[in-house]
Amino acid sequence: MKHLIVWLTLSCALCRGGTLFCGAYPDWVLVIDESKGKVTERIHMTTGLPRSLRLSPDRKTIFVSTNDHSGFEVIDVATHKITNQFVLDTPTHRYRINGGAPDPQGKVLYASTTEIVKEVDRYTIGKPKYSIIDLTEKKIVKSVDQPEQPAGGRGGGFGGGGFEVSPDGKYLYQFGAKVTVLNSSDFSEVEKIDLEISGMPAENLGLGGLIEALSDPTQRVSIFNFSDKIVHNRVFGLARFDLNTRKFDFTPIGPAPSSLGGLHVTPDKKMGYAVSINGEGGNQRCEFMGIDLTNSRMARTSEVPCRTRFSFGISADGKKLYMYGAGYEIDVYDAVTFKHEATWNLENDMTGSMVVLP
Amino acid sequence: MKHLRPVNKKAQRIDDLVTAAGEDVVALQNQNPAQRPHIPMGCTLAFSPGWEVDSAGGTAGLCQPVERDIYDCYVTCFWPAQVPDHLNNYPDWASKCASATKDWRHLDLVFP
């Protein structure tokens, strides 16, 4: 009998899936149980429509940026309670916020902001700025004008891209048309690296993490495009950044497609999955790509029917792939066979990328 | 010297050579971006429901059904039809509609 109880307890623990957190219309963060494929809880956002979610480096907190009044809410992962919330907008000042990232202590957010001032007879739209948003004081405590950057980046402002923060909090990595390393204290440029982040633009708006599936706080691994200086041939490959030393290595894999969804990595860090998109409109074709991260080579690909707009994700155990966004459904695929398994109906349209936790 | 132009074949060849020297070599795999309509500002220029087109001027790039696209206009300005300006004036226009495909009738009409 004792063995049976132990066996039942173990099997129950093994069958338990992860938890997904997903922003949804009109003002909810949905909590989804992976094992059931259902919404188990709805967390209400009093500041409005959640635009993007970002997990803290210690994975204990989720930062939510909301759209209606440039708001922020902080969710405690353990209790699913809101621990902090505020809005930046005032009756005369509004902000657009992009590409934000929390510092290692979770006290401030670094972001690109554009201020919109309501004058007596017009709105004045300010220049994009790098900003530090203090979560305790609940306001922007420092802003610095952004330098103009070549088009092609994403994440707001001049298209400089989203941020990552080094583990010691001293440097910001801005992933856009190039990788720019900035001092976190004054946003002065330290270094520029000739690699372009490859990813679907919509994923990097707001506070959405660039490569959140990778849990190593000292290293970021993602798919980047590289263009040689002779014939400008674009290839995509894996780049590994050491966020402490600012060193990186790049392994080319193949010709760069029109668009490539961000890399999501299995918990054992052996496999990574991405979606490539070629063609436009009715000619759009999508392909799942399984990348062997041990050898940095393509392991398998398979064409999949994709939505016109979508986000891409992976389950907590790395066995399922998710295609979602632009609607209320999550399409679930097997990560080994790339076959469609199920469609989960959430009843609410989703926004931005979701956060996956074991 | 821009006022000078070649008047015979040899001069034309010299002119072509000089022009070609200024161009760059590009790998064949790099395709030129497709021609797109020029949209000077905003998501759409005219309020004409039923005539929505995607960013390439066609309809193949729209979501199916098209209601899936409605909400994205006011987040990324993708939807080519008009939606209320929630950033400044109508923040609650979608507060009664959880899913645009199913509940679009619950979206607020606004009268500026």
CSV table of C-alpha atoms in Angstrom, one decimal, chain A residues 149-310:
chain,number,residue,atom,x,y,z
A,149,GLN,CA,19.9,54.6,-35.2
A,150,PRO,CA,19.5,53.0,-38.6
A,151,ALA,CA,16.1,51.6,-39.4
A,152,GLY,CA,15.5,47.9,-39.0
A,153,GLY,CA,15.6,47.6,-35.3
A,154,ARG,CA,12.6,47.1,-33.1
A,155,GLY,CA,11.4,47.8,-29.6
A,156,GLY,CA,10.4,51.4,-30.1
A,157,GLY,CA,12.2,54.7,-30.0
A,158,PHE,CA,14.4,55.0,-33.0
A,159,GLY,CA,14.1,51.2,-33.4
A,160,GLY,CA,17.0,50.5,-31.2
A,161,GLY,CA,15.4,47.3,-29.9
A,162,GLY,CA,14.6,45.6,-26.6
A,163,PHE,CA,16.9,45.5,-23.6
A,164,GLU,CA,18.7,42.9,-21.6
A,165,VAL,CA,20.5,43.8,-18.3
A,166,SER,CA,23.8,42.3,-17.3
A,167,PRO,CA,23.7,40.2,-14.0
A,168,ASP,CA,25.8,42.9,-12.2
A,169,GLY,CA,23.4,45.6,-13.4
A,170,LYS,CA,26.2,47.7,-15.0
A,171,TYR,CA,25.4,47.2,-18.6
A,172,LEU,CA,22.4,47.2,-20.9
A,173,TYR,CA,22.3,45.2,-24.0
A,174,GLN,CA,20.1,46.7,-26.7
A,175,PHE,CA,19.2,44.2,-29.4
A,176,GLY,CA,18.2,45.9,-32.6
A,177,ALA,CA,19.7,46.3,-36.1
A,178,LYS,CA,23.0,46.0,-34.1
A,179,VAL,CA,23.8,44.9,-30.6
A,180,THR,CA,24.6,48.0,-28.6
A,181,VAL,CA,26.1,47.8,-25.1
A,182,LEU,CA,25.3,50.7,-22.9
A,183,ASN,CA,26.2,51.8,-19.4
A,184,SER,CA,23.1,51.4,-17.3
A,185,SER,CA,23.8,54.4,-15.1
A,186,ASP,CA,24.0,57.1,-17.9
A,187,PHE,CA,23.1,55.1,-21.1
A,188,SER,CA,26.5,56.0,-22.7
A,189,GLU,CA,27.5,53.7,-25.4
A,190,VAL,CA,30.2,51.2,-24.5
A,191,GLU,CA,30.4,49.0,-27.6
A,192,LYS,CA,28.5,48.1,-30.8
A,193,ILE,CA,28.4,44.6,-32.2
A,194,ASP,CA,27.6,43.8,-35.9
A,195,LEU,CA,24.8,41.3,-35.2
A,196,GLU,CA,21.1,41.9,-35.9
A,197,ILE,CA,18.5,40.2,-33.7
A,198,SER,CA,16.3,38.0,-35.7
A,199,GLY,CA,12.8,37.8,-34.5
A,200,MET,CA,9.2,38.7,-35.1
A,201,PRO,CA,8.8,42.4,-34.4
A,202,ALA,CA,5.6,42.1,-32.3
A,203,GLU,CA,7.3,39.9,-29.8
A,204,ASN,CA,9.7,42.6,-28.6
A,205,LEU,CA,7.3,45.4,-27.9
A,206,GLY,CA,6.7,46.6,-24.4
A,207,LEU,CA,8.4,44.6,-21.8
A,208,GLY,CA,8.4,41.4,-23.8
A,209,GLY,CA,11.6,39.4,-23.2
A,210,LEU,CA,13.8,38.8,-26.2
A,211,ILE,CA,14.8,35.3,-25.3
A,212,GLU,CA,13.1,34.5,-22.1
A,213,ALA,CA,13.2,30.8,-22.4
A,214,LEU,CA,16.8,30.7,-21.5
A,215,SER,CA,17.2,30.7,-17.8
A,216,ASP,CA,20.9,31.2,-17.5
A,217,PRO,CA,21.3,34.7,-16.0
A,218,THR,CA,24.8,35.2,-17.2
A,219,GLN,CA,24.4,34.1,-20.8
A,220,ARG,CA,22.0,34.9,-23.6
A,221,VAL,CA,21.7,32.6,-26.6
A,222,SER,CA,19.6,33.6,-29.5
A,223,ILE,CA,19.3,33.5,-33.3
A,224,PHE,CA,20.9,36.5,-35.0
A,225,ASN,CA,21.4,37.5,-38.6
A,226,PHE,CA,24.9,38.3,-39.8
A,227,SER,CA,25.7,40.0,-43.1
A,228,ASP,CA,29.3,39.7,-44.6
A,229,LYS,CA,30.9,42.9,-45.9
A,230,ILE,CA,31.7,41.7,-49.4
A,231,VAL,CA,28.4,40.6,-51.0
A,232,HIS,CA,26.2,41.3,-48.0
A,233,ASN,CA,25.0,37.7,-47.9
A,234,ARG,CA,22.7,37.3,-44.9
A,235,VAL,CA,23.0,34.2,-42.8
A,236,PHE,CA,21.4,33.3,-39.6
A,237,GLY,CA,23.1,31.5,-36.7
A,238,LEU,CA,23.4,31.1,-33.0
A,239,ALA,CA,25.1,33.7,-31.0
A,240,ARG,CA,26.0,33.2,-27.3
A,241,PHE,CA,26.5,36.4,-25.3
A,242,ASP,CA,28.3,36.4,-22.0
A,243,LEU,CA,26.5,39.3,-20.3
A,244,ASN,CA,29.3,39.8,-17.8
A,245,THR,CA,32.3,39.9,-20.0
A,246,ARG,CA,30.5,41.3,-23.2
A,247,LYS,CA,32.1,38.5,-25.2
A,248,PHE,CA,30.1,36.6,-27.8
A,249,ASP,CA,30.6,33.8,-30.3
A,250,PHE,CA,28.5,33.3,-33.4
A,251,THR,CA,28.0,30.0,-35.3
A,252,PRO,CA,26.4,30.4,-38.8
A,253,ILE,CA,23.7,27.8,-39.6
A,254,GLY,CA,22.1,28.8,-43.0
A,255,PRO,CA,20.7,31.4,-45.3
A,256,ALA,CA,18.5,33.9,-43.4
A,257,PRO,CA,14.8,33.6,-44.1
A,258,SER,CA,12.5,36.7,-44.4
A,259,SER,CA,11.7,36.4,-40.7
A,260,LEU,CA,12.7,34.1,-37.9
A,261,GLY,CA,10.8,33.7,-34.6
A,262,GLY,CA,12.8,33.9,-31.5
A,263,LEU,CA,14.6,30.8,-30.2
A,264,HIS,CA,13.0,28.8,-27.4
A,265,VAL,CA,15.2,26.3,-25.6
A,266,THR,CA,14.3,23.0,-23.9
A,267,PRO,CA,15.1,22.8,-20.1
A,268,ASP,CA,18.1,20.6,-20.7
A,269,LYS,CA,19.4,23.2,-23.1
A,270,LYS,CA,20.1,20.6,-25.8
A,271,MET,CA,17.5,21.7,-28.4
A,272,GLY,CA,16.2,25.0,-29.5
A,273,TYR,CA,13.1,25.7,-31.6
A,274,ALA,CA,12.3,28.6,-33.9
A,275,VAL,CA,9.8,29.4,-36.7
A,276,SER,CA,11.0,30.7,-40.0
A,277,ILE,CA,8.7,32.7,-42.2
A,278,ASN,CA,9.2,33.2,-45.9
A,279,GLY,CA,7.0,35.0,-48.4
A,280,GLU,CA,4.3,37.5,-47.7
A,281,GLY,CA,0.5,37.6,-47.7
A,282,GLY,CA,-1.0,34.6,-49.4
A,283,ASN,CA,2.5,33.3,-50.3
A,284,GLN,CA,3.6,33.1,-46.6
A,285,ARG,CA,5.1,29.8,-45.6
A,286,CYS,CA,6.2,28.9,-42.1
A,287,GLU,CA,8.5,26.2,-40.9
A,288,PHE,CA,9.4,24.8,-37.5
A,289,MET,CA,13.1,24.5,-37.0
A,290,GLY,CA,14.7,22.2,-34.5
A,291,ILE,CA,18.2,23.3,-33.7
A,292,ASP,CA,20.7,21.1,-32.0
A,293,LEU,CA,22.4,23.5,-29.6
A,294,THR,CA,25.1,21.0,-28.6
A,295,ASN,CA,26.5,21.1,-32.2
A,296,SER,CA,24.9,24.3,-33.4
A,297,ARG,CA,23.3,22.7,-36.4
A,298,MET,CA,19.8,22.3,-37.8
A,299,ALA,CA,18.4,19.0,-36.6
A,300,ARG,CA,15.0,18.9,-38.3
A,301,THR,CA,12.5,21.2,-40.0
A,302,SER,CA,8.8,20.8,-41.0
A,303,GLU,CA,6.4,23.1,-42.7
A,304,VAL,CA,3.4,24.2,-40.6
A,305,PRO,CA,0.3,26.1,-41.3
A,306,CYS,CA,0.7,29.5,-39.6
A,307,ARG,CA,-1.5,32.4,-38.8
A,308,THR,CA,-0.8,35.8,-40.5
A,309,ARG,CA,0.3,37.1,-37.1
A,310,PHE,CA,1.4,34.9,-34.3
